[in-house]
Coordinates of N, CA and C in Angstrom, one line a residue:
X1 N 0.8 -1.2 0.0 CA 0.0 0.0 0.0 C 0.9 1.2 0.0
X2 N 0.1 2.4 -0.4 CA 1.0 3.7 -0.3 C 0.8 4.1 0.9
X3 N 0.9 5.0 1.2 CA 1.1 5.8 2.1 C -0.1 6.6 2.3
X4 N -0.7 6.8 1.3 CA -1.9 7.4 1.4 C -3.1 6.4 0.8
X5 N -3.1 5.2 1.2 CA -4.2 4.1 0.6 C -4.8 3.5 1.6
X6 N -5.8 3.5 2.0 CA -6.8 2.4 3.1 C -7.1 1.3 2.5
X7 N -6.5 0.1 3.4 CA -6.9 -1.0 2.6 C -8.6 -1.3 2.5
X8 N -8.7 -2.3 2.0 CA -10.2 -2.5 1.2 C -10.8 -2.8 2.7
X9 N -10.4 -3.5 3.4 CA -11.3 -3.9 5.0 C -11.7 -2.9 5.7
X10 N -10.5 -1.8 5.5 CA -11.0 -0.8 6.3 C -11.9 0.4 5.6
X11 N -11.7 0.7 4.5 CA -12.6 1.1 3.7 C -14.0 0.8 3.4
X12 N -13.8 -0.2 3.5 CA -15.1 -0.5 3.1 C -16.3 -1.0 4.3
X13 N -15.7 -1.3 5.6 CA -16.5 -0.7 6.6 C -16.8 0.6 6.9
X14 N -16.0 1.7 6.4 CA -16.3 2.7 7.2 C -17.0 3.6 5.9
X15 N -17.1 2.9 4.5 CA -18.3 3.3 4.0 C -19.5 2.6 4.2
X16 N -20.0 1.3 4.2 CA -21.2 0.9 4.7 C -21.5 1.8 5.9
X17 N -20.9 1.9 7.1 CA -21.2 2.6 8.5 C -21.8 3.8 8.0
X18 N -21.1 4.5 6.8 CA -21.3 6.1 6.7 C -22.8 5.8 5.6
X19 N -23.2 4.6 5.4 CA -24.1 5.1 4.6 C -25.7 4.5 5.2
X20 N -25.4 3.9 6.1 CA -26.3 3.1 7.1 C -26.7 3.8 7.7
X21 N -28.3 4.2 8.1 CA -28.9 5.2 8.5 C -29.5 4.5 9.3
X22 N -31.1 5.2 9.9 CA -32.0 4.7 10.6 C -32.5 3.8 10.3
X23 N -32.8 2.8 11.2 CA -34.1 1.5 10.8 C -32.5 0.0 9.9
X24 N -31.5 0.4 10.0 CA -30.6 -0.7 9.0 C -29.4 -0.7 10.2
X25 N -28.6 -2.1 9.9 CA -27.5 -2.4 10.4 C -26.5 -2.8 9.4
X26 N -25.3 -2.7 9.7 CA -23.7 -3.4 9.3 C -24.3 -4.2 9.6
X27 N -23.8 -5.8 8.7 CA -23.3 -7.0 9.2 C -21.8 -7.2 8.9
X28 N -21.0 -8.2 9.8 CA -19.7 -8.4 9.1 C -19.6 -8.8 7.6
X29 N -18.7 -8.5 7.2 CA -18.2 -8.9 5.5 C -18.1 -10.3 5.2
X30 N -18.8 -10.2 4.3 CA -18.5 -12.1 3.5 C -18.2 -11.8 2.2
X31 N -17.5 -12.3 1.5 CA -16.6 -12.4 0.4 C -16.4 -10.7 -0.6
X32 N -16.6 -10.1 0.4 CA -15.8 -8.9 0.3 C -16.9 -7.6 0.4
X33 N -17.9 -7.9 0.8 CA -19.1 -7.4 0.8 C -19.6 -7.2 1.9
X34 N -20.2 -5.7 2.5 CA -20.6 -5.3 3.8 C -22.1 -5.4 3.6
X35 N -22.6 -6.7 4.1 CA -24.4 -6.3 4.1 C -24.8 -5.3 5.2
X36 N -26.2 -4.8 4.5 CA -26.6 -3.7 5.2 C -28.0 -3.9 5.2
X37 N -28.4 -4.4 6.7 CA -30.0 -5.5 6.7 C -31.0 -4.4 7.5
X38 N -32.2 -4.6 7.5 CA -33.1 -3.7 8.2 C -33.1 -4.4 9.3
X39 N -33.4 -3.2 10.3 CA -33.8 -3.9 11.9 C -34.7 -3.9 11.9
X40 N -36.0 -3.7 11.0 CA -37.7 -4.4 11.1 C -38.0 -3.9 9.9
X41 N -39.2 -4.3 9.7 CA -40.3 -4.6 8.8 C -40.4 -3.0 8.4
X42 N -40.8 -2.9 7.1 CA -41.0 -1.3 6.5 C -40.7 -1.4 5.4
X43 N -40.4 0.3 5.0 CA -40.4 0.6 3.8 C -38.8 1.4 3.7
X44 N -38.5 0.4 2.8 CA -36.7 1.5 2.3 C -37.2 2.7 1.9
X45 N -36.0 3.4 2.2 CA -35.5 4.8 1.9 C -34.3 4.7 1.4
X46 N -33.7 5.1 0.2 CA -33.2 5.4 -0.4 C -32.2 6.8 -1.1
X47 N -31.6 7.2 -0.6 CA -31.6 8.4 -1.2 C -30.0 8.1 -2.7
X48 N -30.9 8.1 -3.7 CA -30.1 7.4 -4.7 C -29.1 8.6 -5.2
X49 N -29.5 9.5 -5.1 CA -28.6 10.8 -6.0 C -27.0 10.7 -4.7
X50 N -27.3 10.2 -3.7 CA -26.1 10.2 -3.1 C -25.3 9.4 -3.5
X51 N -26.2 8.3 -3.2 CA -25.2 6.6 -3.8 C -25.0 6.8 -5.0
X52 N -25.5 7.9 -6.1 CA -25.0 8.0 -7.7 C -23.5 8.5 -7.5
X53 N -23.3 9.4 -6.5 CA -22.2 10.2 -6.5 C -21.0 9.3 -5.7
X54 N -21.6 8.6 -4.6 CA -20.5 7.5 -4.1 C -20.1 6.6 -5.4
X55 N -20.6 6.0 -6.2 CA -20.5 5.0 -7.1 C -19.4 5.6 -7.9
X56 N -19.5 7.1 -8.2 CA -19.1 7.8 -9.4 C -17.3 8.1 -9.0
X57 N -17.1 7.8 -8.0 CA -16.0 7.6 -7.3 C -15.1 6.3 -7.5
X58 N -14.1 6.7 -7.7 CA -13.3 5.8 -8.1 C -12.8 4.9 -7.0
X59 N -13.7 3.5 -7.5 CA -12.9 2.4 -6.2 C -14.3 2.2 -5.1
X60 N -15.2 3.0 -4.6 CA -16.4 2.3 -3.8 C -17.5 1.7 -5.1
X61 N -18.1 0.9 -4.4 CA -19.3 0.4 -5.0 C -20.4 0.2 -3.8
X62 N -21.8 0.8 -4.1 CA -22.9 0.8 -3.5 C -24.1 0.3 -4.2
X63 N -24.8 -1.1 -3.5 CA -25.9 -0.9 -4.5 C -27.1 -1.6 -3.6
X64 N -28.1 -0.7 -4.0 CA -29.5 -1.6 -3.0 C -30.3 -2.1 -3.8
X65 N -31.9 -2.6 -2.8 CA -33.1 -2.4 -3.9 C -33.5 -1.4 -4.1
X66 N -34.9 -0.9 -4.6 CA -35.2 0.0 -5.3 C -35.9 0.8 -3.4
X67 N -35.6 2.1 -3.7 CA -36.6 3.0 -2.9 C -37.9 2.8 -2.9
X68 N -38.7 2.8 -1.7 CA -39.9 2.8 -1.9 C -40.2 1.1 -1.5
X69 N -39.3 0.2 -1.4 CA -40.0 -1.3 -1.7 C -39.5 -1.4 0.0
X70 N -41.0 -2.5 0.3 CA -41.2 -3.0 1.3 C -40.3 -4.3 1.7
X71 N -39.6 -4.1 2.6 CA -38.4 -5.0 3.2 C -38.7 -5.7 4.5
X72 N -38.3 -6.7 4.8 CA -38.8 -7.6 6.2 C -37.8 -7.5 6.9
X73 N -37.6 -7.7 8.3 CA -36.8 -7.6 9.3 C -35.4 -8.9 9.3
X74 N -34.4 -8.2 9.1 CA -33.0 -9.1 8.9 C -32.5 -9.2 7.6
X75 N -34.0 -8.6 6.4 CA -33.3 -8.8 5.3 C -32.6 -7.6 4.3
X76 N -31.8 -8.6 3.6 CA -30.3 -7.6 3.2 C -30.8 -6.9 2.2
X77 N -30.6 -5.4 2.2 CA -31.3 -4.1 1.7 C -30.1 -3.7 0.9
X78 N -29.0 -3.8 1.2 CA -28.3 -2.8 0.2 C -26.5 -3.8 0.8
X79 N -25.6 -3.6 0.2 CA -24.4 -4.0 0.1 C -23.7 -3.3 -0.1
X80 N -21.7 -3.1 0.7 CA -21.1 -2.1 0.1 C -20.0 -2.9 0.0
X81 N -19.1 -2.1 -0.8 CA -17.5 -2.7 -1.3 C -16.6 -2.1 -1.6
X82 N -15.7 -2.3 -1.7 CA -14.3 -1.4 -2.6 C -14.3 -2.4 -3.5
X83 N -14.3 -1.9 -5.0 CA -13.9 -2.6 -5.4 C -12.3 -3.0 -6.0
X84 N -11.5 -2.8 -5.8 CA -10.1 -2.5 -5.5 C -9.2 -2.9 -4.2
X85 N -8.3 -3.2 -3.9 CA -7.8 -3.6 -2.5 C -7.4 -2.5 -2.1
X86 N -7.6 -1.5 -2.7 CA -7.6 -0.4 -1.1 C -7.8 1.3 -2.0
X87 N -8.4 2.0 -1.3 CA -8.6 3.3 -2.1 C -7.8 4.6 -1.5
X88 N -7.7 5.6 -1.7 CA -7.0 6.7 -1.3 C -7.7 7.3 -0.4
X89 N -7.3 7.7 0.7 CA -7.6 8.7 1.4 C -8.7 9.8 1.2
X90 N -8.1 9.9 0.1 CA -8.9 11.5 -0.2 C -10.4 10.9 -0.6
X91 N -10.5 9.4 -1.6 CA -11.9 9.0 -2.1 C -12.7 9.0 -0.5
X92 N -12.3 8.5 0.6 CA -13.0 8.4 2.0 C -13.4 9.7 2.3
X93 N -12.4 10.3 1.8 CA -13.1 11.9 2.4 C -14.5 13.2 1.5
X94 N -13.9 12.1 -0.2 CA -15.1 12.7 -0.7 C -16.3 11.9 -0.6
X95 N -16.4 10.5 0.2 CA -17.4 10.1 0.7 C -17.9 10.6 1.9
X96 N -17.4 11.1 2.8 CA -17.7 11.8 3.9 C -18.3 12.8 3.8
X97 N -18.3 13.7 2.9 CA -18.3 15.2 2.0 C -19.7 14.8 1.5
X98 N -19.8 13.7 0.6 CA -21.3 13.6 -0.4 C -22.1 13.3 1.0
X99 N -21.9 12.8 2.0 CA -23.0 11.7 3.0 C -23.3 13.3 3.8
X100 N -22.0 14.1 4.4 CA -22.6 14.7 4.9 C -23.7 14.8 6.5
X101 N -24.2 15.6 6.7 CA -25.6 15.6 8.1 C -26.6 15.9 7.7
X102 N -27.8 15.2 8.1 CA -27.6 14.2 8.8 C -26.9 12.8 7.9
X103 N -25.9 12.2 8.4 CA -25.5 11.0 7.7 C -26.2 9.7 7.4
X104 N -26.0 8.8 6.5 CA -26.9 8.0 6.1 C -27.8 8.1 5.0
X105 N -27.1 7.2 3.8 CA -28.4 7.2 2.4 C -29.0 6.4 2.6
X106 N -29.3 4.9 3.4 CA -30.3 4.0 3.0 C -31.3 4.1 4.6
X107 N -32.3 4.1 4.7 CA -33.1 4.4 5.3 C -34.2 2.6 6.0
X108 N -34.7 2.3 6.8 CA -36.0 1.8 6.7 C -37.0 2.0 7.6
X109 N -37.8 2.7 7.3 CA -38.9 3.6 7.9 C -39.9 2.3 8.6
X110 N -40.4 2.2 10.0 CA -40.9 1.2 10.3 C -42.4 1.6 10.1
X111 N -43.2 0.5 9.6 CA -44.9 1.1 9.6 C -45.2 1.5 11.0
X112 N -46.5 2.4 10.9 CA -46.9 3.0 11.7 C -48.4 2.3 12.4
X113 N -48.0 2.1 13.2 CA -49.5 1.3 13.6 C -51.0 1.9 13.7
X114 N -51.9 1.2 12.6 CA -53.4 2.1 12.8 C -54.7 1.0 13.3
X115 N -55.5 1.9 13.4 CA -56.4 0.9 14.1 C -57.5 1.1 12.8
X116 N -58.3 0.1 12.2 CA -58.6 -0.2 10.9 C -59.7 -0.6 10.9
X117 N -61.2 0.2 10.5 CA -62.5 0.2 10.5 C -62.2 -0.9 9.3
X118 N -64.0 -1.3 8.4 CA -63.8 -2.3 7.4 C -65.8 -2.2 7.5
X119 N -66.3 -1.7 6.3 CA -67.9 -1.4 5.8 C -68.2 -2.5 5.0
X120 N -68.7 -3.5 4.9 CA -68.9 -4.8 4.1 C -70.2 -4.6 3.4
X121 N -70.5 -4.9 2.4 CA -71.9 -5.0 1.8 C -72.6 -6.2 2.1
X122 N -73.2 -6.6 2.3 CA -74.3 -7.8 3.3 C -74.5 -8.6 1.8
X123 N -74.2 -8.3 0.4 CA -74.4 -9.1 -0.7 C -73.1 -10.0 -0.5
X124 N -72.3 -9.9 0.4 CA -70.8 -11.1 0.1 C -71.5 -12.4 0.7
X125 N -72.6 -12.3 1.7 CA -72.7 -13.6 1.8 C -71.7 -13.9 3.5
X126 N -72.0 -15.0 4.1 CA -72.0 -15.1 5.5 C -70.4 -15.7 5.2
X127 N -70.5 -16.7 4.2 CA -69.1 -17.0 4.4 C -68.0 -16.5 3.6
X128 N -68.5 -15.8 2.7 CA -67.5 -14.6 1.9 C -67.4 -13.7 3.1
X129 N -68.1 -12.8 4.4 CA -67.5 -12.1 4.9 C -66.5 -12.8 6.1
X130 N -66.6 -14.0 6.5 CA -65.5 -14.4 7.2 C -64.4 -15.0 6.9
X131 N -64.5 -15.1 5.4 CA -63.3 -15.4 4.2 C -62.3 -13.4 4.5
X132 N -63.4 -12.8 4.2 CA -63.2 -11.4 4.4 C -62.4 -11.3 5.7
X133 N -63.1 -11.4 6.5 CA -62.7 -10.9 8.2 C -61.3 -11.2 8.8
X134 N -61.2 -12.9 8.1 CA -59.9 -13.4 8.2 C -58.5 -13.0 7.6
X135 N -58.9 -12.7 6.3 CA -57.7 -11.8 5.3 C -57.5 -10.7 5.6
X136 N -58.2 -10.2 5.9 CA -58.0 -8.6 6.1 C -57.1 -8.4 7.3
X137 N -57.5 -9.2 8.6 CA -57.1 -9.4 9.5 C -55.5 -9.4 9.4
X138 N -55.5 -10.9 9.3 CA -53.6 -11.5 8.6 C -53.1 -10.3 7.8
X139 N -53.7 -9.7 6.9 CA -53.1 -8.9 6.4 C -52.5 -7.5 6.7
X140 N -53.7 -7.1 7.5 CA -53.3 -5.6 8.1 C -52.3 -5.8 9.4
X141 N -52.5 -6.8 9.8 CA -51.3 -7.7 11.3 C -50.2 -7.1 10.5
X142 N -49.9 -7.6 9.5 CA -48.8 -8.4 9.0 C -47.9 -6.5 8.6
X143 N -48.5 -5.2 8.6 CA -48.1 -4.1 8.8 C -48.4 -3.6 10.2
X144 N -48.5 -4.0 11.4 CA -48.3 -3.8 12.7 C -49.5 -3.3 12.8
X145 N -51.1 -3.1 12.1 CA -52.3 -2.8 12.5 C -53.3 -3.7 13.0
X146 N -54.4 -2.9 13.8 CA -55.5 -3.9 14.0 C -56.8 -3.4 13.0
X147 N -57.6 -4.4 13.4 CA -59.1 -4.7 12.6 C -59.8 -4.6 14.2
X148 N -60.8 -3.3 13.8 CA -61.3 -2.6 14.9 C -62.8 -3.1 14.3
X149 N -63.7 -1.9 14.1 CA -65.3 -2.4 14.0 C -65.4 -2.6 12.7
X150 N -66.0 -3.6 12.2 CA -66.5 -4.5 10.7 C -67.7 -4.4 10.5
X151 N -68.4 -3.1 10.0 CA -70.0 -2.7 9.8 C -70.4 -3.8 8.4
X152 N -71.9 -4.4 8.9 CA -72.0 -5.1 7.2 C -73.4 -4.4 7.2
X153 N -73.6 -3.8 5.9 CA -74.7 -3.1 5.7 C -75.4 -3.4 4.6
X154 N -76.6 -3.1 4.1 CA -77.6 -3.4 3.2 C -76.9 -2.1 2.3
X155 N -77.4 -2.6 0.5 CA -77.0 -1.8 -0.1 C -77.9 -0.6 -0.5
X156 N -78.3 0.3 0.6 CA -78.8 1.8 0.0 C -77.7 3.3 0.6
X157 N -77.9 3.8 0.5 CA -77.4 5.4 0.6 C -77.4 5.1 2.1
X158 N -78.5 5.2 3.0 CA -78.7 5.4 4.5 C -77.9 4.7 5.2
X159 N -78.3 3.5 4.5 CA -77.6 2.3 5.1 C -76.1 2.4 5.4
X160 N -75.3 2.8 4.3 CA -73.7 2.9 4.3 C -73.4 3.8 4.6
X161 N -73.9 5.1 4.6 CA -73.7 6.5 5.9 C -73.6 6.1 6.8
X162 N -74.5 5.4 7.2 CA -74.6 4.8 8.9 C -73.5 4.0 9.3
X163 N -73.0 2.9 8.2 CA -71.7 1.8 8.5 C -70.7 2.8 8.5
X164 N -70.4 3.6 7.9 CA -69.3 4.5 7.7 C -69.1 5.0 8.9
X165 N -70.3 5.5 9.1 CA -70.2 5.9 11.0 C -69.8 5.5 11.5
X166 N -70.5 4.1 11.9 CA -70.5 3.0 12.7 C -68.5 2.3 12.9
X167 N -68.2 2.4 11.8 CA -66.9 1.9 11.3 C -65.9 2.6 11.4
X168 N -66.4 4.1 11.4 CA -65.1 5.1 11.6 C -64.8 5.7 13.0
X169 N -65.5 4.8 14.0 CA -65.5 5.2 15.4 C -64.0 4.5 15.8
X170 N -63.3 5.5 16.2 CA -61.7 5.1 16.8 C -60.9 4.4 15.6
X171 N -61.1 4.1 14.1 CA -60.4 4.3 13.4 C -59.7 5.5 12.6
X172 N -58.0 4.8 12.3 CA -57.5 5.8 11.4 C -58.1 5.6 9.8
X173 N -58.3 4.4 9.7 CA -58.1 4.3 8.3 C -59.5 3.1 8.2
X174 N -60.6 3.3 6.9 CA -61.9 2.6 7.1 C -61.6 1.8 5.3
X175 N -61.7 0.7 5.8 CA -61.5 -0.4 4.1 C -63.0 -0.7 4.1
X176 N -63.1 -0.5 2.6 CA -64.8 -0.9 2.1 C -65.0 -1.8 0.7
X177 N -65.4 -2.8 1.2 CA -65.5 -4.2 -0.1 C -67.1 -4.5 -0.3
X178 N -66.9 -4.8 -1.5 CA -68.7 -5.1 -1.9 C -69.3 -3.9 -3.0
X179 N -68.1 -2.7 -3.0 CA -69.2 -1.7 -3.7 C -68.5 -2.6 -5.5
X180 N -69.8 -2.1 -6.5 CA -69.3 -2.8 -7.3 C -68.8 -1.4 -8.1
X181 N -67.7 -1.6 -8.4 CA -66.5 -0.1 -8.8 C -66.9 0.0 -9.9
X182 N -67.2 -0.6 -11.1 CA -67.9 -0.7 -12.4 C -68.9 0.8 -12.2
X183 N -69.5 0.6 -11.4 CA -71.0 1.1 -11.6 C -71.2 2.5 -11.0
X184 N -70.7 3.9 -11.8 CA -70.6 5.0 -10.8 C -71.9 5.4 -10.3
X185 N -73.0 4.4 -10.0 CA -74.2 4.6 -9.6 C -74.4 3.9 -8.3
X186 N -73.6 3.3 -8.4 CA -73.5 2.2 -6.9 C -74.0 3.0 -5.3
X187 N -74.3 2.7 -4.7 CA -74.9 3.5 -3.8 C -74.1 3.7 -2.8
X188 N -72.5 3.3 -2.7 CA -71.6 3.3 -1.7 C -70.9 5.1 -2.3
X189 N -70.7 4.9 -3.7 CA -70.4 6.5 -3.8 C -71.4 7.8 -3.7
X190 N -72.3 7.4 -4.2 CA -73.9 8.3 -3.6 C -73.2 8.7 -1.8
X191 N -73.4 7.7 -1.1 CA -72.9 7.8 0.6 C -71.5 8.6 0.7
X192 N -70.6 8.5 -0.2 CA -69.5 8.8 0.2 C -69.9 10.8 -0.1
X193 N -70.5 11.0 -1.3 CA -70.9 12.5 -1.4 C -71.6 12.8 -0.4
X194 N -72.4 12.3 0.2 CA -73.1 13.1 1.7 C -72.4 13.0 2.8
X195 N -71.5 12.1 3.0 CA -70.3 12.1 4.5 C -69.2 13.1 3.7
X196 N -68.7 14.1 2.8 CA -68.1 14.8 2.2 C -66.9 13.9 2.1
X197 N -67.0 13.2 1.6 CA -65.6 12.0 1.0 C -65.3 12.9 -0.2
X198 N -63.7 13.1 -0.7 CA -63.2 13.4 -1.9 C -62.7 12.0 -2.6
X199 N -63.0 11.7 -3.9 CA -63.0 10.5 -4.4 C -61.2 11.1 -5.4
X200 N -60.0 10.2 -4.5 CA -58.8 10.6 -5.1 C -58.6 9.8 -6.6
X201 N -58.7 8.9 -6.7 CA -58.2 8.0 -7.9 C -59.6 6.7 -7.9
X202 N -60.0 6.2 -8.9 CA -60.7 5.5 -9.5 C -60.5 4.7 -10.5
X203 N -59.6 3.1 -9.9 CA -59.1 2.1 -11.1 C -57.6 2.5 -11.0
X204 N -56.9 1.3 -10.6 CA -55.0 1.3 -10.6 C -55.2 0.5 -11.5
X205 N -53.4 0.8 -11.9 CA -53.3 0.1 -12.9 C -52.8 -1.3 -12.1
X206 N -53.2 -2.2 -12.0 CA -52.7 -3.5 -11.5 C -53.6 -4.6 -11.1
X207 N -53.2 -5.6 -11.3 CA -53.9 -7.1 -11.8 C -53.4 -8.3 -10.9
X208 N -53.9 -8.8 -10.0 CA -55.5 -8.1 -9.6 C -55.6 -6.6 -9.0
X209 N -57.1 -6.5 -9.0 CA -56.9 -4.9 -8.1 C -57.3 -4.0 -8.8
X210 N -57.8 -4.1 -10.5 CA -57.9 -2.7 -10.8 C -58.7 -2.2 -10.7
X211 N -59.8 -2.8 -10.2 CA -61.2 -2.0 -9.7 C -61.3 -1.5 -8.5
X212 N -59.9 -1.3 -7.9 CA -59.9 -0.7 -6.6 C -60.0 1.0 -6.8
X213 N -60.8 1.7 -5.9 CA -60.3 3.2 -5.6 C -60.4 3.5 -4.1

């Protein structure tokens, strides 16, 4: 080595450390690679315009999944390396320079726990709503929330103002299944214009699902 070169071991810990934020941990190196794992369940954070600029540096290498994607607890989010047996001084310092305060490009934001109303249409049928009760359940767990009151209502106007009520007592957030989305006549959006609901988006693009709004 020169005189002015850090070998690759020590380099390349002390850029994973500098780029390991909240919600992520170091693990030790295996075949020359610093994994960088979430300490729980969430959503990565990424901030890629920094890791463009680490990359663009001669001798580190940084690379994750994509920002925005939901990651599980222990699993490996991003990896760092030299790729070279040891880099200069000065590259550590223009990595210290790009990362900056607060330090830290990869992020994992833990969910937020809500308590979770759920308006059923009484047309699913006794064992479609406990096919219902059960999924929704496992599902909303499985982001650290509960399943609070489960209104099943007849399908008119009064009727689902009333579940809405009924359903939005001590929830954050109210899931509603049964309205048929096809039909802008349906009587669940009629209800949603007299409780002053703003209707954001109507139909994603995705399969299954795209009759969701």
């Amino acid at each position: 080595l020169d005189s002015d070169d850090v070998h690759e071991d020590a380099a390349g810990d002390t850029i994973a450390r500098g780029i390991a934020g909240d919600g992520v941990s170091v693990r030790p190196p295996s075949g020359g690679h610093w994994p960088i794992v979430a300490d729980w369940r969430g959503v990565l954070s990424i901030d890629t315009d920094r890791l463009v600029r680490i990359n663009e540096l001669e001798g580190p290498c940084v690379y994750s999944f994509y920002d925005g994607q939901v990651v599980e607890t222990g699993e490996v989010v991003a990896r760092a390396k030299i790729i070279p047996f040891a880099v200069s001084r000065r590259v550590l310092s223009d990595v210290e320079s790009i990362l900056g305060q607060p330090s830290g490009a990869v992020h994992v934001r833990p969910f937020r726990e809500y308590r979770v109303g759920a308006v059923v249409h009484e047309s699913m049928g006794e064992r479609a709503l406990t096919r219902f009760r059960a999924a929704v359940t496992e599902k909303i767990a499985w982001f650290g929330s509960t399943l609070g009151t489960l209104a099943v209502t007849p399908p008119d106007v009064a009727s689902i103002v009333d579940a809405f009520e009924t359903a939005a007592r001590g929830a954050d957030i109210l899931l509603i299944a049964g309205t048929k989305a096809m039909d802008l006549l349906d009587p669940t959006f009629a209800a949603l214009d007299q409780i002053g609901a703003r209707m954001i988006g109507h139909g994603v693009p995705a399969h299954p699902g795209s009759l969701l709004w």
